[in-house]
mmCIF file of C-alpha atoms in Angstrom:
data_model
loop_
_atom_site.group_PDB
_atom_site.id
_atom_site.type_symbol
_atom_site.label_atom_id
_atom_site.label_comp_id
_atom_site.label_asym_id
_atom_site.label_seq_id
_atom_site.Cartn_x
_atom_site.Cartn_y
_atom_site.Cartn_z
ATOM 1 C CA MET V 24 52.098 -60.760 -15.197
ATOM 2 C CA ASN V 25 49.146 -58.300 -14.561
ATOM 3 C CA LEU V 26 46.420 -57.653 -17.224
ATOM 4 C CA TYR V 27 47.290 -53.843 -17.222
ATOM 5 C CA SER V 28 50.985 -53.953 -17.301
ATOM 6 C CA GLY V 29 50.930 -54.591 -20.983
ATOM 7 C CA MET V 30 49.077 -51.300 -21.692
ATOM 8 C CA LYS V 31 51.445 -48.982 -23.447
ATOM 9 C CA ASP V 32 49.633 -45.609 -23.541
ATOM 10 C CA ILE V 33 46.330 -43.778 -23.094
ATOM 11 C CA GLN V 34 45.001 -45.005 -26.354
ATOM 12 C CA GLU V 35 45.108 -48.530 -25.264
ATOM 13 C CA LEU V 36 43.453 -47.609 -21.999
ATOM 14 C CA TRP V 37 40.563 -45.977 -23.850
ATOM 15 C CA LYS V 38 40.165 -48.885 -26.016
ATOM 16 C CA TYR V 39 39.918 -51.029 -22.911
ATOM 17 C CA LEU V 40 37.434 -48.730 -21.181
ATOM 18 C CA PHE V 41 35.304 -48.466 -24.365
ATOM 19 C CA PRO V 42 35.790 -51.542 -26.357
ATOM 20 C CA GLU V 43 32.815 -51.102 -28.585
ATOM 21 C CA GLU V 44 34.221 -48.043 -30.138
ATOM 22 C CA LYS V 45 36.397 -48.214 -33.363
ATOM 23 C CA LEU V 46 38.137 -44.880 -33.503
ATOM 24 C CA ASP V 47 41.358 -43.309 -34.679
ATOM 25 C CA PHE V 48 42.317 -41.380 -31.727
ATOM 26 C CA LYS V 49 44.845 -39.226 -33.458
ATOM 27 C CA LYS V 50 42.139 -37.766 -35.741
ATOM 28 C CA ARG V 51 38.870 -37.791 -33.849
ATOM 29 C CA GLN V 52 38.044 -36.271 -30.419
ATOM 30 C CA LEU V 53 38.103 -38.378 -27.306
ATOM 31 C CA ASN V 54 34.754 -36.916 -26.324
ATOM 32 C CA TYR V 55 32.964 -39.572 -28.518
ATOM 33 C CA LEU V 56 34.018 -42.270 -26.009
ATOM 34 C CA ALA V 57 32.234 -40.663 -23.077
ATOM 35 C CA PHE V 58 28.733 -41.703 -24.065
ATOM 36 C CA GLY V 59 29.535 -44.277 -26.760
ATOM 37 C CA SER V 60 26.407 -44.552 -28.915
ATOM 38 C CA ASN V 61 24.735 -41.647 -27.411
ATOM 39 C CA TYR V 62 26.952 -39.298 -29.259
ATOM 40 C CA ARG V 63 24.025 -36.992 -30.236
ATOM 41 C CA ASP V 64 23.180 -36.354 -26.614
ATOM 42 C CA PHE V 65 26.794 -35.458 -26.037
ATOM 43 C CA LYS V 66 27.364 -33.083 -28.951
ATOM 44 C CA SER V 67 25.378 -30.328 -27.246
ATOM 45 C CA SER V 68 27.355 -30.465 -23.893
ATOM 46 C CA LYS V 69 30.352 -28.224 -23.283
ATOM 47 C CA GLY V 70 33.924 -29.237 -23.395
ATOM 48 C CA THR V 71 35.510 -32.490 -24.502
ATOM 49 C CA VAL V 72 36.678 -35.544 -22.573
ATOM 50 C CA LYS V 73 40.279 -34.441 -23.282
ATOM 51 C CA GLU V 74 39.722 -31.107 -21.704
ATOM 52 C CA TRP V 75 38.161 -32.678 -18.695
ATOM 53 C CA SER V 76 40.766 -35.382 -18.150
ATOM 54 C CA GLU V 77 43.787 -33.034 -18.775
ATOM 55 C CA ARG V 78 42.414 -30.336 -16.283
ATOM 56 C CA LYS V 79 41.987 -27.672 -18.862
ATOM 57 C CA VAL V 80 38.599 -27.222 -17.421
ATOM 58 C CA THR V 81 38.761 -27.085 -13.667
ATOM 59 C CA GLU V 82 35.914 -25.479 -11.745
ATOM 60 C CA LYS V 83 33.214 -26.844 -14.086
ATOM 61 C CA LYS V 84 34.389 -30.451 -13.671
ATOM 62 C CA TYR V 85 32.499 -30.868 -10.280
ATOM 63 C CA LYS V 86 29.327 -29.347 -8.899
ATOM 64 C CA MET V 87 29.921 -28.834 -5.228
ATOM 65 C CA TYR V 88 27.282 -28.753 -2.491
ATOM 66 C CA TYR V 89 27.085 -29.261 1.310
ATOM 67 C CA ILE V 90 25.307 -31.791 3.496
ATOM 68 C CA PRO V 91 24.748 -30.970 7.213
ATOM 69 C CA LYS V 92 26.255 -33.643 9.608
ATOM 70 C CA SER V 93 25.020 -34.559 13.124
ATOM 71 C CA ASP V 94 27.935 -32.781 14.757
ATOM 72 C CA TRP V 95 26.758 -29.322 13.240
ATOM 73 C CA THR V 96 29.522 -29.364 10.511
ATOM 74 C CA TYR V 97 29.158 -29.843 6.952
ATOM 75 C CA ARG V 98 30.076 -32.654 4.562
ATOM 76 C CA THR V 99 31.438 -31.276 1.204
ATOM 77 C CA ILE V 100 30.077 -33.290 -1.866
ATOM 78 C CA ARG V 101 31.558 -32.863 -5.231
ATOM 79 C CA GLU V 102 29.477 -34.400 -7.963
ATOM 80 C CA PRO V 103 31.335 -34.834 -11.345
ATOM 81 C CA CYS V 104 29.834 -33.560 -14.554
ATOM 82 C CA ASP V 105 27.965 -36.086 -16.686
ATOM 83 C CA ILE V 106 30.983 -36.667 -18.896
ATOM 84 C CA LEU V 107 33.502 -37.286 -16.273
ATOM 85 C CA LYS V 108 30.905 -39.337 -14.223
ATOM 86 C CA GLN V 109 30.544 -41.794 -17.197
ATOM 87 C CA ILE V 110 34.281 -42.180 -17.470
ATOM 88 C CA GLN V 111 34.683 -42.720 -13.805
ATOM 89 C CA ARG V 112 31.855 -45.271 -13.782
ATOM 90 C CA ASN V 113 33.793 -47.094 -16.498
ATOM 91 C CA ILE V 114 36.974 -46.939 -14.544
ATOM 92 C CA LEU V 115 35.051 -48.457 -11.436
ATOM 93 C CA ASP V 116 33.312 -51.183 -13.398
ATOM 94 C CA LYS V 117 36.228 -52.421 -15.676
ATOM 95 C CA ILE V 118 39.213 -51.739 -13.491
ATOM 96 C CA LEU V 119 38.490 -51.300 -9.826
ATOM 97 C CA VAL V 120 35.738 -53.718 -9.045
ATOM 98 C CA PRO V 121 36.745 -56.896 -11.064
ATOM 99 C CA HIS V 122 40.311 -56.821 -9.723
ATOM 100 C CA SER V 123 39.961 -55.628 -6.150
ATOM 101 C CA GLU V 124 37.606 -57.989 -4.136
ATOM 102 C CA TRP V 125 40.619 -60.291 -3.212
ATOM 103 C CA VAL V 126 42.076 -57.331 -1.340
ATOM 104 C CA PHE V 127 39.393 -57.141 1.100
ATOM 105 C CA SER V 128 38.791 -58.970 4.372
ATOM 106 C CA ASP V 129 35.399 -59.553 5.957
ATOM 107 C CA SER V 130 36.165 -56.767 8.331
ATOM 108 C CA CYS V 131 35.615 -54.260 5.482
ATOM 109 C CA THR V 132 31.990 -53.806 5.242
ATOM 110 C CA GLY V 133 31.457 -50.316 3.596
ATOM 111 C CA PHE V 134 30.983 -49.628 -0.126
ATOM 112 C CA ARG V 135 30.850 -53.364 -0.998
ATOM 113 C CA ARG V 136 28.213 -55.585 -2.609
ATOM 114 C CA GLY V 137 26.378 -57.867 -0.119
ATOM 115 C CA TYR V 138 27.611 -55.932 2.948
ATOM 116 C CA SER V 139 25.780 -53.297 4.921
ATOM 117 C CA THR V 140 25.723 -51.662 8.500
ATOM 118 C CA VAL V 141 24.164 -54.786 9.625
ATOM 119 C CA SER V 142 27.165 -56.810 8.239
ATOM 120 C CA ASN V 143 29.270 -54.335 10.150
ATOM 121 C CA SER V 144 27.536 -54.828 13.509
ATOM 122 C CA LYS V 145 27.346 -58.575 13.626
ATOM 123 C CA SER V 146 30.872 -59.260 14.847
ATOM 124 C CA HIS V 147 30.164 -56.952 17.844
ATOM 125 C CA LEU V 148 26.986 -58.609 19.198
ATOM 126 C CA GLU V 149 26.844 -59.320 22.880
ATOM 127 C CA LYS V 150 30.407 -57.966 23.660
ATOM 128 C CA GLU V 151 31.089 -56.387 27.079
ATOM 129 C CA ILE V 152 33.275 -53.548 25.526
ATOM 130 C CA VAL V 153 32.746 -51.727 22.341
ATOM 131 C CA LEU V 154 35.308 -49.023 21.028
ATOM 132 C CA LYS V 155 34.407 -46.809 18.176
ATOM 133 C CA LEU V 156 37.128 -44.781 16.349
ATOM 134 C CA ASP V 157 36.950 -42.516 13.328
ATOM 135 C CA ILE V 158 39.355 -41.580 10.590
ATOM 136 C CA SER V 159 39.576 -37.779 10.141
ATOM 137 C CA ASP V 160 38.956 -36.547 6.521
ATOM 138 C CA PHE V 161 39.084 -40.006 5.038
ATOM 139 C CA PHE V 162 38.585 -39.017 1.406
ATOM 140 C CA PRO V 163 40.344 -35.708 1.420
ATOM 141 C CA SER V 164 43.465 -37.294 2.985
ATOM 142 C CA ILE V 165 44.059 -39.166 -0.123
ATOM 143 C CA SER V 166 46.065 -37.130 -2.600
ATOM 144 C CA GLN V 167 46.564 -37.262 -6.249
ATOM 145 C CA ALA V 168 50.104 -38.618 -5.752
ATOM 146 C CA ARG V 169 48.741 -41.345 -3.633
ATOM 147 C CA VAL V 170 46.156 -42.335 -6.166
ATOM 148 C CA TYR V 171 48.992 -42.297 -8.832
ATOM 149 C CA TRP V 172 50.994 -44.798 -6.878
ATOM 150 C CA PHE V 173 47.783 -46.817 -6.158
ATOM 151 C CA PHE V 174 47.199 -47.399 -9.842
ATOM 152 C CA LYS V 175 50.918 -47.976 -10.612
ATOM 153 C CA LYS V 176 51.653 -50.498 -7.718
ATOM 154 C CA LYS V 177 48.212 -52.132 -7.314
ATOM 155 C CA PHE V 178 47.336 -52.451 -11.121
ATOM 156 C CA TRP V 179 50.826 -52.284 -12.740
ATOM 157 C CA PHE V 180 49.943 -49.482 -14.935
ATOM 158 C CA ASN V 181 52.885 -47.467 -16.429
ATOM 159 C CA HIS V 182 53.684 -43.889 -15.479
ATOM 160 C CA GLN V 183 51.696 -42.318 -18.256
ATOM 161 C CA ILE V 184 48.502 -44.197 -17.705
ATOM 162 C CA SER V 185 48.758 -44.089 -13.837
ATOM 163 C CA SER V 186 49.063 -40.159 -14.139
ATOM 164 C CA TYR V 187 46.273 -39.983 -16.568
ATOM 165 C CA LEU V 188 43.933 -42.120 -14.135
ATOM 166 C CA SER V 189 44.874 -40.059 -11.032
ATOM 167 C CA TRP V 190 43.810 -36.874 -12.987
ATOM 168 C CA LEU V 191 40.467 -38.454 -13.762
ATOM 169 C CA CYS V 192 39.850 -39.599 -10.130
ATOM 170 C CA THR V 193 41.101 -36.604 -8.096
ATOM 171 C CA TYR V 194 40.088 -33.086 -7.851
ATOM 172 C CA LYS V 195 42.325 -30.320 -6.384
ATOM 173 C CA ASN V 196 44.818 -32.895 -4.989
ATOM 174 C CA GLU V 197 42.276 -34.994 -3.134
ATOM 175 C CA LEU V 198 39.811 -37.754 -3.567
ATOM 176 C CA PRO V 199 36.432 -36.064 -4.025
ATOM 177 C CA GLN V 200 33.464 -37.354 -2.039
ATOM 178 C CA GLY V 201 30.694 -37.809 -4.854
ATOM 179 C CA ALA V 202 32.749 -39.409 -7.504
ATOM 180 C CA PRO V 203 31.793 -43.004 -8.389
ATOM 181 C CA THR V 204 35.453 -44.195 -8.116
ATOM 182 C CA SER V 205 36.146 -42.567 -4.716
ATOM 183 C CA PRO V 206 34.764 -45.070 -2.406
ATOM 184 C CA MET V 207 36.356 -48.074 -4.073
ATOM 185 C CA ILE V 208 39.897 -46.431 -4.196
ATOM 186 C CA ALA V 209 39.669 -45.302 -0.454
ATOM 187 C CA ASN V 210 38.494 -48.951 0.450
ATOM 188 C CA ILE V 211 41.463 -50.675 -1.322
ATOM 189 C CA ILE V 212 43.907 -48.086 0.271
ATOM 190 C CA GLY V 213 42.049 -48.623 3.638
ATOM 191 C CA ALA V 214 42.455 -52.437 3.248
ATOM 192 C CA HIS V 215 46.011 -52.129 4.376
ATOM 193 C CA ILE V 216 44.909 -50.584 7.557
ATOM 194 C CA ASP V 217 42.392 -53.438 8.169
ATOM 195 C CA ASN V 218 45.179 -56.067 7.738
ATOM 196 C CA ARG V 219 47.487 -54.288 10.144
ATOM 197 C CA ILE V 220 44.785 -53.919 12.807
ATOM 198 C CA LEU V 221 43.787 -57.491 12.296
ATOM 199 C CA LYS V 222 47.429 -58.576 12.986
ATOM 200 C CA LEU V 223 47.399 -56.602 16.250
ATOM 201 C CA ILE V 224 44.092 -58.165 17.236
ATOM 202 C CA LYS V 225 45.429 -61.654 16.577
ATOM 203 C CA VAL V 226 48.333 -60.957 18.867
ATOM 204 C CA LEU V 227 46.039 -59.845 21.636
ATOM 205 C CA ASN V 228 43.616 -62.732 21.152
ATOM 206 C CA ASP V 229 46.501 -65.155 21.203
ATOM 207 C CA GLY V 230 47.651 -63.666 24.530
ATOM 208 C CA ASP V 231 44.225 -63.856 26.259
ATOM 209 C CA PRO V 232 41.817 -66.593 25.035
ATOM 210 C CA ASN V 233 38.949 -64.867 26.862
ATOM 211 C CA LEU V 234 39.424 -61.606 25.046
ATOM 212 C CA TRP V 235 37.425 -62.486 21.804
ATOM 213 C CA MET V 236 38.296 -59.179 20.203
ATOM 214 C CA SER V 237 36.628 -58.204 16.918
ATOM 215 C CA TYR V 238 37.135 -55.587 14.407
ATOM 216 C CA SER V 239 35.251 -54.077 11.410
ATOM 217 C CA ARG V 240 35.454 -50.898 9.289
ATOM 218 C CA TYR V 241 32.579 -49.223 7.550
ATOM 219 C CA ALA V 242 34.234 -46.467 5.446
ATOM 220 C CA ASP V 243 35.978 -44.268 7.937
ATOM 221 C CA ASP V 244 34.220 -45.799 11.055
ATOM 222 C CA LEU V 245 36.449 -48.204 12.866
ATOM 223 C CA SER V 246 34.697 -50.578 15.444
ATOM 224 C CA LEU V 247 36.471 -52.829 17.998
ATOM 225 C CA SER V 248 34.780 -55.037 20.683
ATOM 226 C CA TYR V 249 36.102 -57.412 23.207
ATOM 227 C CA ASN V 250 35.105 -59.185 26.726
ATOM 228 C CA ASP V 251 38.006 -58.270 28.877
ATOM 229 C CA SER V 252 37.275 -55.129 30.956
ATOM 230 C CA THR V 253 40.814 -55.283 32.356
ATOM 231 C CA LEU V 254 42.257 -54.350 28.857
ATOM 232 C CA ASN V 255 43.598 -50.807 28.806
ATOM 233 C CA PRO V 256 41.538 -49.094 26.123
ATOM 234 C CA ASN V 257 43.962 -46.207 25.945
ATOM 235 C CA LYS V 258 46.893 -48.442 24.900
ATOM 236 C CA LEU V 259 44.765 -50.018 22.343
ATOM 237 C CA ILE V 260 43.759 -46.714 20.930
ATOM 238 C CA HIS V 261 47.341 -45.504 20.938
ATOM 239 C CA ASN V 262 48.407 -48.483 18.908
ATOM 240 C CA ILE V 263 45.711 -48.028 16.256
ATOM 241 C CA GLN V 264 46.607 -44.444 16.106
ATOM 242 C CA ILE V 265 50.208 -45.401 15.302
ATOM 243 C CA ILE V 266 48.917 -47.662 12.414
ATOM 244 C CA LEU V 267 46.812 -44.940 11.084
ATOM 245 C CA GLU V 268 49.463 -42.281 10.964
ATOM 246 C CA ASP V 269 51.842 -44.695 9.570
ATOM 247 C CA GLU V 270 49.433 -45.124 6.797
ATOM 248 C CA TRP V 271 49.155 -41.265 6.443
ATOM 249 C CA PHE V 272 45.737 -40.955 8.023
ATOM 250 C CA PHE V 273 44.840 -39.359 11.299
ATOM 251 C CA MET V 274 42.327 -40.397 13.966
ATOM 252 C CA ASN V 275 39.425 -38.063 14.820
ATOM 253 C CA ILE V 276 40.160 -37.668 18.714
ATOM 254 C CA ARG V 277 36.615 -35.989 19.184
ATOM 255 C CA LYS V 278 34.844 -39.046 18.005
ATOM 256 C CA ILE V 279 36.364 -41.591 20.082
ATOM 257 C CA ARG V 280 33.573 -43.565 22.005
ATOM 258 C CA LEU V 281 33.946 -46.398 24.623
ATOM 259 C CA PHE V 282 30.863 -48.311 25.700
ATOM 260 C CA LYS V 283 31.300 -50.362 28.822
ATOM 261 C CA LYS V 284 29.444 -53.354 30.275
ATOM 262 C CA GLY V 285 25.895 -52.542 31.053
ATOM 263 C CA GLU V 286 25.707 -49.470 28.665
ATOM 264 C CA LYS V 287 23.815 -49.385 25.437
ATOM 265 C CA LYS V 288 26.278 -49.987 22.660
ATOM 266 C CA GLU V 289 25.885 -48.764 19.092
ATOM 267 C CA VAL V 290 27.870 -49.562 16.048
ATOM 268 C CA THR V 291 27.087 -47.772 12.848
ATOM 269 C CA TRP V 292 23.681 -46.742 14.223
ATOM 270 C CA ILE V 293 22.740 -50.317 15.150
ATOM 271 C CA ILE V 294 22.336 -51.641 18.893
ATOM 272 C CA VAL V 295 24.517 -54.639 19.528
ATOM 273 C CA ASN V 296 23.788 -55.419 23.153
ATOM 274 C CA ASN V 297 21.846 -58.470 22.318
ATOM 275 C CA ALA V 298 22.376 -61.583 20.097
ATOM 276 C CA THR V 299 20.499 -59.855 17.182
ATOM 277 C CA PRO V 300 21.023 -56.289 15.789
ATOM 278 C CA SER V 301 18.412 -53.838 16.612
ATOM 279 C CA ILE V 302 17.465 -50.137 15.986
ATOM 280 C CA GLY V 303 16.737 -49.773 19.575
ATOM 281 C CA ARG V 304 13.323 -49.257 21.395
ATOM 282 C CA LYS V 305 13.385 -45.368 21.332
ATOM 283 C CA ARG V 306 13.799 -45.236 17.476
ATOM 284 C CA TYR V 307 11.342 -47.956 16.986
ATOM 285 C CA LYS V 308 8.521 -46.194 19.013
ATOM 286 C CA ASN V 309 9.284 -42.952 17.232
ATOM 287 C CA PHE V 310 8.839 -44.415 13.861
ATOM 288 C CA ARG V 311 5.656 -46.224 14.995
ATOM 289 C CA ALA V 312 4.362 -42.859 16.593
ATOM 290 C CA THR V 313 5.162 -41.110 13.107
ATOM 291 C CA ILE V 314 3.208 -43.809 11.250
ATOM 292 C CA HIS V 315 0.331 -43.428 13.600
ATOM 293 C CA SER V 316 0.249 -39.704 13.124
ATOM 294 C CA ILE V 317 0.255 -40.051 9.378
ATOM 295 C CA LYS V 318 -2.677 -42.503 9.532
ATOM 296 C CA THR V 319 -4.715 -40.337 11.863
ATOM 297 C CA ILE V 320 -4.047 -36.724 10.868
ATOM 298 C CA GLY V 321 -2.628 -37.100 7.341
ATOM 299 C CA TRP V 322 0.680 -36.273 5.687
ATOM 300 C CA ASP V 323 0.552 -32.480 5.910
ATOM 301 C CA TRP V 324 -0.253 -32.318 9.646
ATOM 302 C CA ALA V 325 2.199 -35.268 10.316
ATOM 303 C CA LEU V 326 4.963 -33.299 8.558
ATOM 304 C CA GLU V 327 4.312 -30.210 10.716
ATOM 305 C CA LYS V 328 4.469 -32.224 13.871
ATOM 306 C CA TRP V 329 7.759 -33.849 12.696
ATOM 307 C CA ASN V 330 9.248 -30.404 12.184
ATOM 308 C CA THR V 331 8.075 -29.329 15.589
ATOM 309 C CA THR V 332 9.484 -32.207 17.522
ATOM 310 C CA HIS V 333 12.768 -32.191 15.604
ATOM 311 C CA LYS V 334 14.549 -29.072 16.560
ATOM 312 C CA ARG V 335 17.813 -29.486 14.656
ATOM 313 C CA LYS V 336 18.007 -28.085 11.196
ATOM 314 C CA ILE V 337 19.481 -31.259 9.723
ATOM 315 C CA GLU V 338 16.286 -33.214 10.845
ATOM 316 C CA LYS V 339 13.817 -30.860 9.356
ATOM 317 C CA ILE V 340 12.079 -31.756 6.242
ATOM 318 C CA GLY V 341 10.891 -29.142 3.601
ATOM 319 C CA ASP V 342 7.827 -30.701 1.837
ATOM 320 C CA VAL V 343 5.459 -33.622 1.948
ATOM 321 C CA GLU V 344 7.068 -35.529 -0.912
ATOM 322 C CA LYS V 345 10.483 -35.483 0.705
ATOM 323 C CA PHE V 346 8.802 -36.517 3.864
ATOM 324 C CA LYS V 347 7.340 -39.519 2.245
ATOM 325 C CA GLN V 348 10.752 -40.445 0.821
ATOM 326 C CA VAL V 349 12.148 -40.255 4.466
ATOM 327 C CA ILE V 350 9.388 -42.498 5.909
ATOM 328 C CA LYS V 351 9.991 -45.017 3.086
ATOM 329 C CA GLY V 352 13.814 -44.781 3.760
ATOM 330 C CA TYR V 353 13.176 -45.425 7.434
ATOM 331 C CA HIS V 354 10.887 -48.448 6.716
ATOM 332 C CA ASP V 355 13.336 -49.890 4.365
ATOM 333 C CA TYR V 356 16.175 -49.516 6.926
ATOM 334 C CA ILE V 357 14.158 -50.986 9.735
ATOM 335 C CA TYR V 358 13.011 -53.860 7.642
ATOM 336 C CA MET V 359 16.592 -54.667 6.569
ATOM 337 C CA ILE V 360 17.531 -54.994 10.228
ATOM 338 C CA HIS V 361 14.382 -56.713 11.623
ATOM 339 C CA LYS V 362 13.134 -58.541 8.543
ATOM 340 C CA ASP V 363 13.365 -61.902 10.402
ATOM 341 C CA TRP V 364 11.790 -60.731 13.471
ATOM 342 C CA TRP V 365 8.013 -59.947 14.179
ATOM 343 C CA VAL V 366 8.903 -56.225 14.828
ATOM 344 C CA GLY V 367 9.851 -55.854 11.204
ATOM 345 C CA LYS V 368 6.796 -57.718 9.917
ATOM 346 C CA LYS V 369 4.462 -55.623 12.195
ATOM 347 C CA TYR V 370 6.155 -52.382 11.033
ATOM 348 C CA LEU V 371 5.721 -53.531 7.297
ATOM 349 C CA GLN V 372 1.981 -54.091 7.929
ATOM 350 C CA ASP V 373 1.647 -50.486 9.329
ATOM 351 C CA PHE V 374 3.555 -49.044 6.502
ATOM 352 C CA HIS V 375 1.533 -50.728 3.755
ATOM 353 C CA GLN V 376 -1.653 -49.318 5.298
ATOM 354 C CA LEU V 377 -0.383 -45.640 4.498
ATOM 355 C CA GLU V 378 -1.878 -43.822 1.390
ATOM 356 C CA TYR V 379 0.807 -42.510 -1.024
#
């Protein structure tokens, strides 16, 4: 018997999401539940929770903006309004997270606590062949109907509550990138892909003891690695493509990458040629050169030098404060990868000498 199967209506769902509130739902507005005790802060906002959830307000539910990608296209981000974001966070914390970890295997490394791009790369270290695949439009491919069945089958909610939750977690019939609930919902749905690919790999490894094939998924990035150069990668890609299409996803053919023996192999931006993960010599030298520029000529001139050497629009930085955030992010990322190695410690010393 599932915890949620006993919920009869939306009123019981709201009581579960906001147990600290003692309200008569028939007489008072549901908007009080959005911020709990911070009702005064909420009174001045426009609309009610009921209007947001029942789609009476559509365009104002999300703020849309675009982030440039490395392939010259743009990623559409839809950030929910404060009211809806608070509801989605409660759905995430009280429904999705506590009752979903058992679904995942170690191959799923994205959007999970304790996992990172480093975790995603470790199973591919020192492999002869690395194959990188990508799921096309991972979030937008998940429709409202699919989210409805997700809540109904995975969590045993009834029709009314499953429909209500699907309204809260989708926008214009797709899973919006930017909503707190979207990564976890996509991950749980994607876990079925992981299980099927792992079964395929087990069959291949059993047939060839020297193959040592590994698999990991970071969001929509699929990575496979193995040691047998005689294995036909096209057949492997075809089999995985069949699995994806059977799960109502499609492979991005343009992003297929095959790294062979002797080539530099990269998995989620981390070099995996050696026994330990690495950012690569080129990136490390570039970061060290940037640190040196900041120490010698200052932040303003270093920023101008950065924008001169980085030709692409996505890599250019508008002001010094943002430049400082970028450098801090680079430092944290490098130290995360190399914290047990002397390179990370040396980089940390150089970074701490900067004047913020």
